[in-house]
PDB file of C-alpha atoms in Angstrom:
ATOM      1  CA  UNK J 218       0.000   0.000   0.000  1.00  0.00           C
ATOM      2  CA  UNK J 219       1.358   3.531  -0.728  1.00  0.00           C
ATOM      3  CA  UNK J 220       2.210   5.713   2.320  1.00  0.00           C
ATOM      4  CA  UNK J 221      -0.512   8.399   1.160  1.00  0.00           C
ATOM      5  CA  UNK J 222      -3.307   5.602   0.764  1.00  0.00           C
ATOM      6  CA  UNK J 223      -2.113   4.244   4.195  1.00  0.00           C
ATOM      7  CA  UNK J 224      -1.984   7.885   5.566  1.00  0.00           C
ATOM      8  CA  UNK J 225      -5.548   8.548   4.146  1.00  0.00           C
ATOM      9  CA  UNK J 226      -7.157   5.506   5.248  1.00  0.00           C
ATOM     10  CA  UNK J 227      -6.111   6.036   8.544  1.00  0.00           C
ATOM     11  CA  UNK J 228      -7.206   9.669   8.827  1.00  0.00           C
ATOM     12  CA  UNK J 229     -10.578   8.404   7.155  1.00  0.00           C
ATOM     13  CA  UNK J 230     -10.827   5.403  10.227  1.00  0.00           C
ATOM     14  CA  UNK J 231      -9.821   8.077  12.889  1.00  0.00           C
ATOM     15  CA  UNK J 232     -12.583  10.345  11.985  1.00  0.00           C
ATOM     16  CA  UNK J 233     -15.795   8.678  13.670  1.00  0.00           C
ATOM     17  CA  UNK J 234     -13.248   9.282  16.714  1.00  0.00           C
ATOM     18  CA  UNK J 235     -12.518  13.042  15.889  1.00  0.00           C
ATOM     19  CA  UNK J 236     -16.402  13.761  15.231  1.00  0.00           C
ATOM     20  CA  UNK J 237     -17.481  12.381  17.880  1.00  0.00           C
ATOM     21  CA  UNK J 238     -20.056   9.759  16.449  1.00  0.00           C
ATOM     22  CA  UNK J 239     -21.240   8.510  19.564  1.00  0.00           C
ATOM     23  CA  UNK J 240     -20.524   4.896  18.404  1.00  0.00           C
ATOM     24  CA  UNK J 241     -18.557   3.137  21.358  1.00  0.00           C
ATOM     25  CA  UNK J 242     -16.713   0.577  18.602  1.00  0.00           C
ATOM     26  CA  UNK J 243     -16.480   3.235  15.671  1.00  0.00           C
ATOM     27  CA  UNK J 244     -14.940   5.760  18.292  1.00  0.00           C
ATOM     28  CA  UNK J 245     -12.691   3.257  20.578  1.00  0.00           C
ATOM     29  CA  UNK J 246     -11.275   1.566  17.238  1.00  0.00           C
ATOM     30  CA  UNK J 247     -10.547   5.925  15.894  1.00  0.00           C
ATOM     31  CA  UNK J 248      -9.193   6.501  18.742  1.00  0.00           C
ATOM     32  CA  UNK J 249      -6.849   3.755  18.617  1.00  0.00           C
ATOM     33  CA  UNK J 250      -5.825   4.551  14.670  1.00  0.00           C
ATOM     34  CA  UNK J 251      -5.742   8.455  16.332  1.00  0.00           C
ATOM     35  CA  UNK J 252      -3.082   7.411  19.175  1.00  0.00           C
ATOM     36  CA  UNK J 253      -1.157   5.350  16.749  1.00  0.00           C
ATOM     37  CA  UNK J 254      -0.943   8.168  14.635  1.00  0.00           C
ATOM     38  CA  UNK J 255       0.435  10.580  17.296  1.00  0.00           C
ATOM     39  CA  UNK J 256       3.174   7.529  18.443  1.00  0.00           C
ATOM     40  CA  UNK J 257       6.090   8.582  16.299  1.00  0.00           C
ATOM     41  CA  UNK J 258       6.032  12.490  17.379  1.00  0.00           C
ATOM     42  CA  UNK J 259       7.798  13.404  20.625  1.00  0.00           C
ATOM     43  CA  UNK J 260       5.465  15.150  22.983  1.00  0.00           C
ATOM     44  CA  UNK J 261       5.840  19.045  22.121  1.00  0.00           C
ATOM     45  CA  UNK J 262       5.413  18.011  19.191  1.00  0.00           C
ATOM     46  CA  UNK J 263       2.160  15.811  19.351  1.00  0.00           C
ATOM     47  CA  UNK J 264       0.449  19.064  21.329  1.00  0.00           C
ATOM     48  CA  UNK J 265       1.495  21.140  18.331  1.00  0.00           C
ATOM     49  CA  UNK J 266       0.512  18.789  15.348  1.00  0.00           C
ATOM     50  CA  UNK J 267      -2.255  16.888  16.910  1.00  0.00           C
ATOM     51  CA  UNK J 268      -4.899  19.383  18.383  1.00  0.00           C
ATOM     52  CA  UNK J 269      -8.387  17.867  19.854  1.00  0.00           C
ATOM     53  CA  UNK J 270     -11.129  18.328  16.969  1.00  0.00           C
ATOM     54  CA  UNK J 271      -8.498  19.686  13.905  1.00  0.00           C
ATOM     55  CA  UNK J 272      -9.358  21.344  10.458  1.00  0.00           C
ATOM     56  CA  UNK J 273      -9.237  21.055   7.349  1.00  0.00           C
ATOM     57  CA  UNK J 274      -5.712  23.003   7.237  1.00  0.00           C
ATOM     58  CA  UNK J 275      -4.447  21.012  10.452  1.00  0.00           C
ATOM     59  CA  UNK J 276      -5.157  17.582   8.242  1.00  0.00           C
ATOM     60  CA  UNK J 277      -3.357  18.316   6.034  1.00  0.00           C
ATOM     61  CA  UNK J 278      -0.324  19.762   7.616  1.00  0.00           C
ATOM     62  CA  UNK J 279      -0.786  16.228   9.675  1.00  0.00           C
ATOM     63  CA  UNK J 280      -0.895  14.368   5.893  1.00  0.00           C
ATOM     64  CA  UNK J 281       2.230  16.111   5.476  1.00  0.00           C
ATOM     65  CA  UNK J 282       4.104  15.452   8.477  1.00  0.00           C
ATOM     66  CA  UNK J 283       2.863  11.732   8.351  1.00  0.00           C
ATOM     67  CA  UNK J 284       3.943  10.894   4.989  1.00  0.00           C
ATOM     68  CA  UNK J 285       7.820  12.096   5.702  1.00  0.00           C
ATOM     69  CA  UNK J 286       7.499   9.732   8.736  1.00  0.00           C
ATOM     70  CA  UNK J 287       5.899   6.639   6.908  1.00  0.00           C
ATOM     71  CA  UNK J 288       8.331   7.205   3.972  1.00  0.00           C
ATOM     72  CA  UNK J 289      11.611   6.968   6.408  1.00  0.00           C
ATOM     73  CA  UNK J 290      10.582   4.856   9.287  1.00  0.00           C
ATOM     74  CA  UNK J 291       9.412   1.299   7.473  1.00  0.00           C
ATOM     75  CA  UNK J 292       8.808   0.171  10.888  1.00  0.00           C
ATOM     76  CA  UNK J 293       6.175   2.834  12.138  1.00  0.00           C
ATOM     77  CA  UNK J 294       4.625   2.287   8.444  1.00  0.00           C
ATOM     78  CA  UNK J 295       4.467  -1.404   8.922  1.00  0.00           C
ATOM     79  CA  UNK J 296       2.648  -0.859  12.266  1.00  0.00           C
ATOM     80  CA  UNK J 297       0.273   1.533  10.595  1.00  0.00           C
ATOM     81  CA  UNK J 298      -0.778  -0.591   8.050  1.00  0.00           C
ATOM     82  CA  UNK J 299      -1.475  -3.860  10.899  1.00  0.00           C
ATOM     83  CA  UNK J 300      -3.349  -1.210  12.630  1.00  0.00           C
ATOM     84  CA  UNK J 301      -5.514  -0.263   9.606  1.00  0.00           C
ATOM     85  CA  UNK J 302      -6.221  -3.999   8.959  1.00  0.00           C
ATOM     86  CA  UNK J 303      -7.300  -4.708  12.122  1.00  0.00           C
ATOM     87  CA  UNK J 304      -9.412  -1.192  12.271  1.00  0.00           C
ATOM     88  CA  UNK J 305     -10.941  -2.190   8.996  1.00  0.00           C
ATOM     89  CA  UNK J 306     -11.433  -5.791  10.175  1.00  0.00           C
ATOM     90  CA  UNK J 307     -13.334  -4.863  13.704  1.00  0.00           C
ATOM     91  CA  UNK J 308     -15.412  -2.356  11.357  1.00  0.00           C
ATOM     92  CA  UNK J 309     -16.737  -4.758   9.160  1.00  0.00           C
ATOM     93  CA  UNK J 310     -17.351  -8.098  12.167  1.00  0.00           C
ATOM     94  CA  UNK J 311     -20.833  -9.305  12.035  1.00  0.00           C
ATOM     95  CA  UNK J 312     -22.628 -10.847  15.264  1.00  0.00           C
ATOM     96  CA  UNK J 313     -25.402 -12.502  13.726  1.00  0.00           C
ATOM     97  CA  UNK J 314     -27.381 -14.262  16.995  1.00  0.00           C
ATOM     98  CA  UNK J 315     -29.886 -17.122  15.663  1.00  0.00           C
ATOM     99  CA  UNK J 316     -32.702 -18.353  17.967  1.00  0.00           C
ATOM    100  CA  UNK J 317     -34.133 -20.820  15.822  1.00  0.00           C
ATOM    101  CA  UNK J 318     -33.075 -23.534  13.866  1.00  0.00           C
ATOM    102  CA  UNK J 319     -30.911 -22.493  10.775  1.00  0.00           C
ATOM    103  CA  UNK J 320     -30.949 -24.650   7.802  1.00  0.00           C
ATOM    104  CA  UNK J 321     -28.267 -23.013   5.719  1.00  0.00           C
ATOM    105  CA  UNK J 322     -26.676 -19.926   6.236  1.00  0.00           C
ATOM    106  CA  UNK J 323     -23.979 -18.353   4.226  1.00  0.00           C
ATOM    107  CA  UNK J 324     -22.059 -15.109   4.870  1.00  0.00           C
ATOM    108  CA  UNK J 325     -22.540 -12.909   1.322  1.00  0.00           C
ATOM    109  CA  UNK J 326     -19.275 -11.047   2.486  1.00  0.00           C
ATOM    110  CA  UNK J 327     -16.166 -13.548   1.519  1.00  0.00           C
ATOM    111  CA  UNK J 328     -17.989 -15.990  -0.889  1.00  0.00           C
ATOM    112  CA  UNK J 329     -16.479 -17.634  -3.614  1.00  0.00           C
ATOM    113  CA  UNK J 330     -17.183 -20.135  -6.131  1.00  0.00           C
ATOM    114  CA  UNK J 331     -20.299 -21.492  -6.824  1.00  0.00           C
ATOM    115  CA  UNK J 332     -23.005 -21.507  -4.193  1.00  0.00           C
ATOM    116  CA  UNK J 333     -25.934 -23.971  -4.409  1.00  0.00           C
ATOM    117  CA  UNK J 334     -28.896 -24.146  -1.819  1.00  0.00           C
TER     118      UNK J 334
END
């Protein structure tokens, strides 16, 4: 994955946490792509960069400042990215509770192949 697309996509999972959704598993897994953000910065830094509800200019400048980090520390990006999957992963989980007897029951997400009832 390019280090803008990871950069992006992390911004993009933080922001249920930054608006303030209301959504305990949206919001807990933001805030964790949020703090993982902020982890490479020393702390004068993070206050400066990292303010509680940015803008639209403070993205950016965060974009900015992010992509010279992910493009010379392969370890931070590598870290990023496992925290993206698993942000992305927690998004999309399904608890499907059946009371009743189920027959057949397929999950349309991660099909492949042919699928006969």
């Amino acid at each position: 994955m390019e280090p803008i697309t990871i950069i992006t996509t992390a911004l993009a999972l933080a922001s249920p946490y930054l608006a303030k959704t209301g959504e305990k598993v949206a919001e807990k897994i933001g805030e964790d792509v949020w703090n993982m953000l902020k982890k490479p910065f020393k702390k004068d830094k993070k206050k400066e960069l990292f303010p509680e509800s940015p803008n639209e200019t403070q993205l950016e400048k965060i974009k900015e400042e992010l992509l010279l980090k992910v493009q010379n520390n392969d370890s931070f990006k590598n870290e990023l990215l496992q925290t993206i999957t698993e942000a992305k992963t927690n998004l999309n989980q399904q608890n499907i509770n059946n009371q009743g007897k189920v027959e057949k029951q397929i999950n349309i997400q991660t099909n492949t192949g042919d699928i006969k009832f």
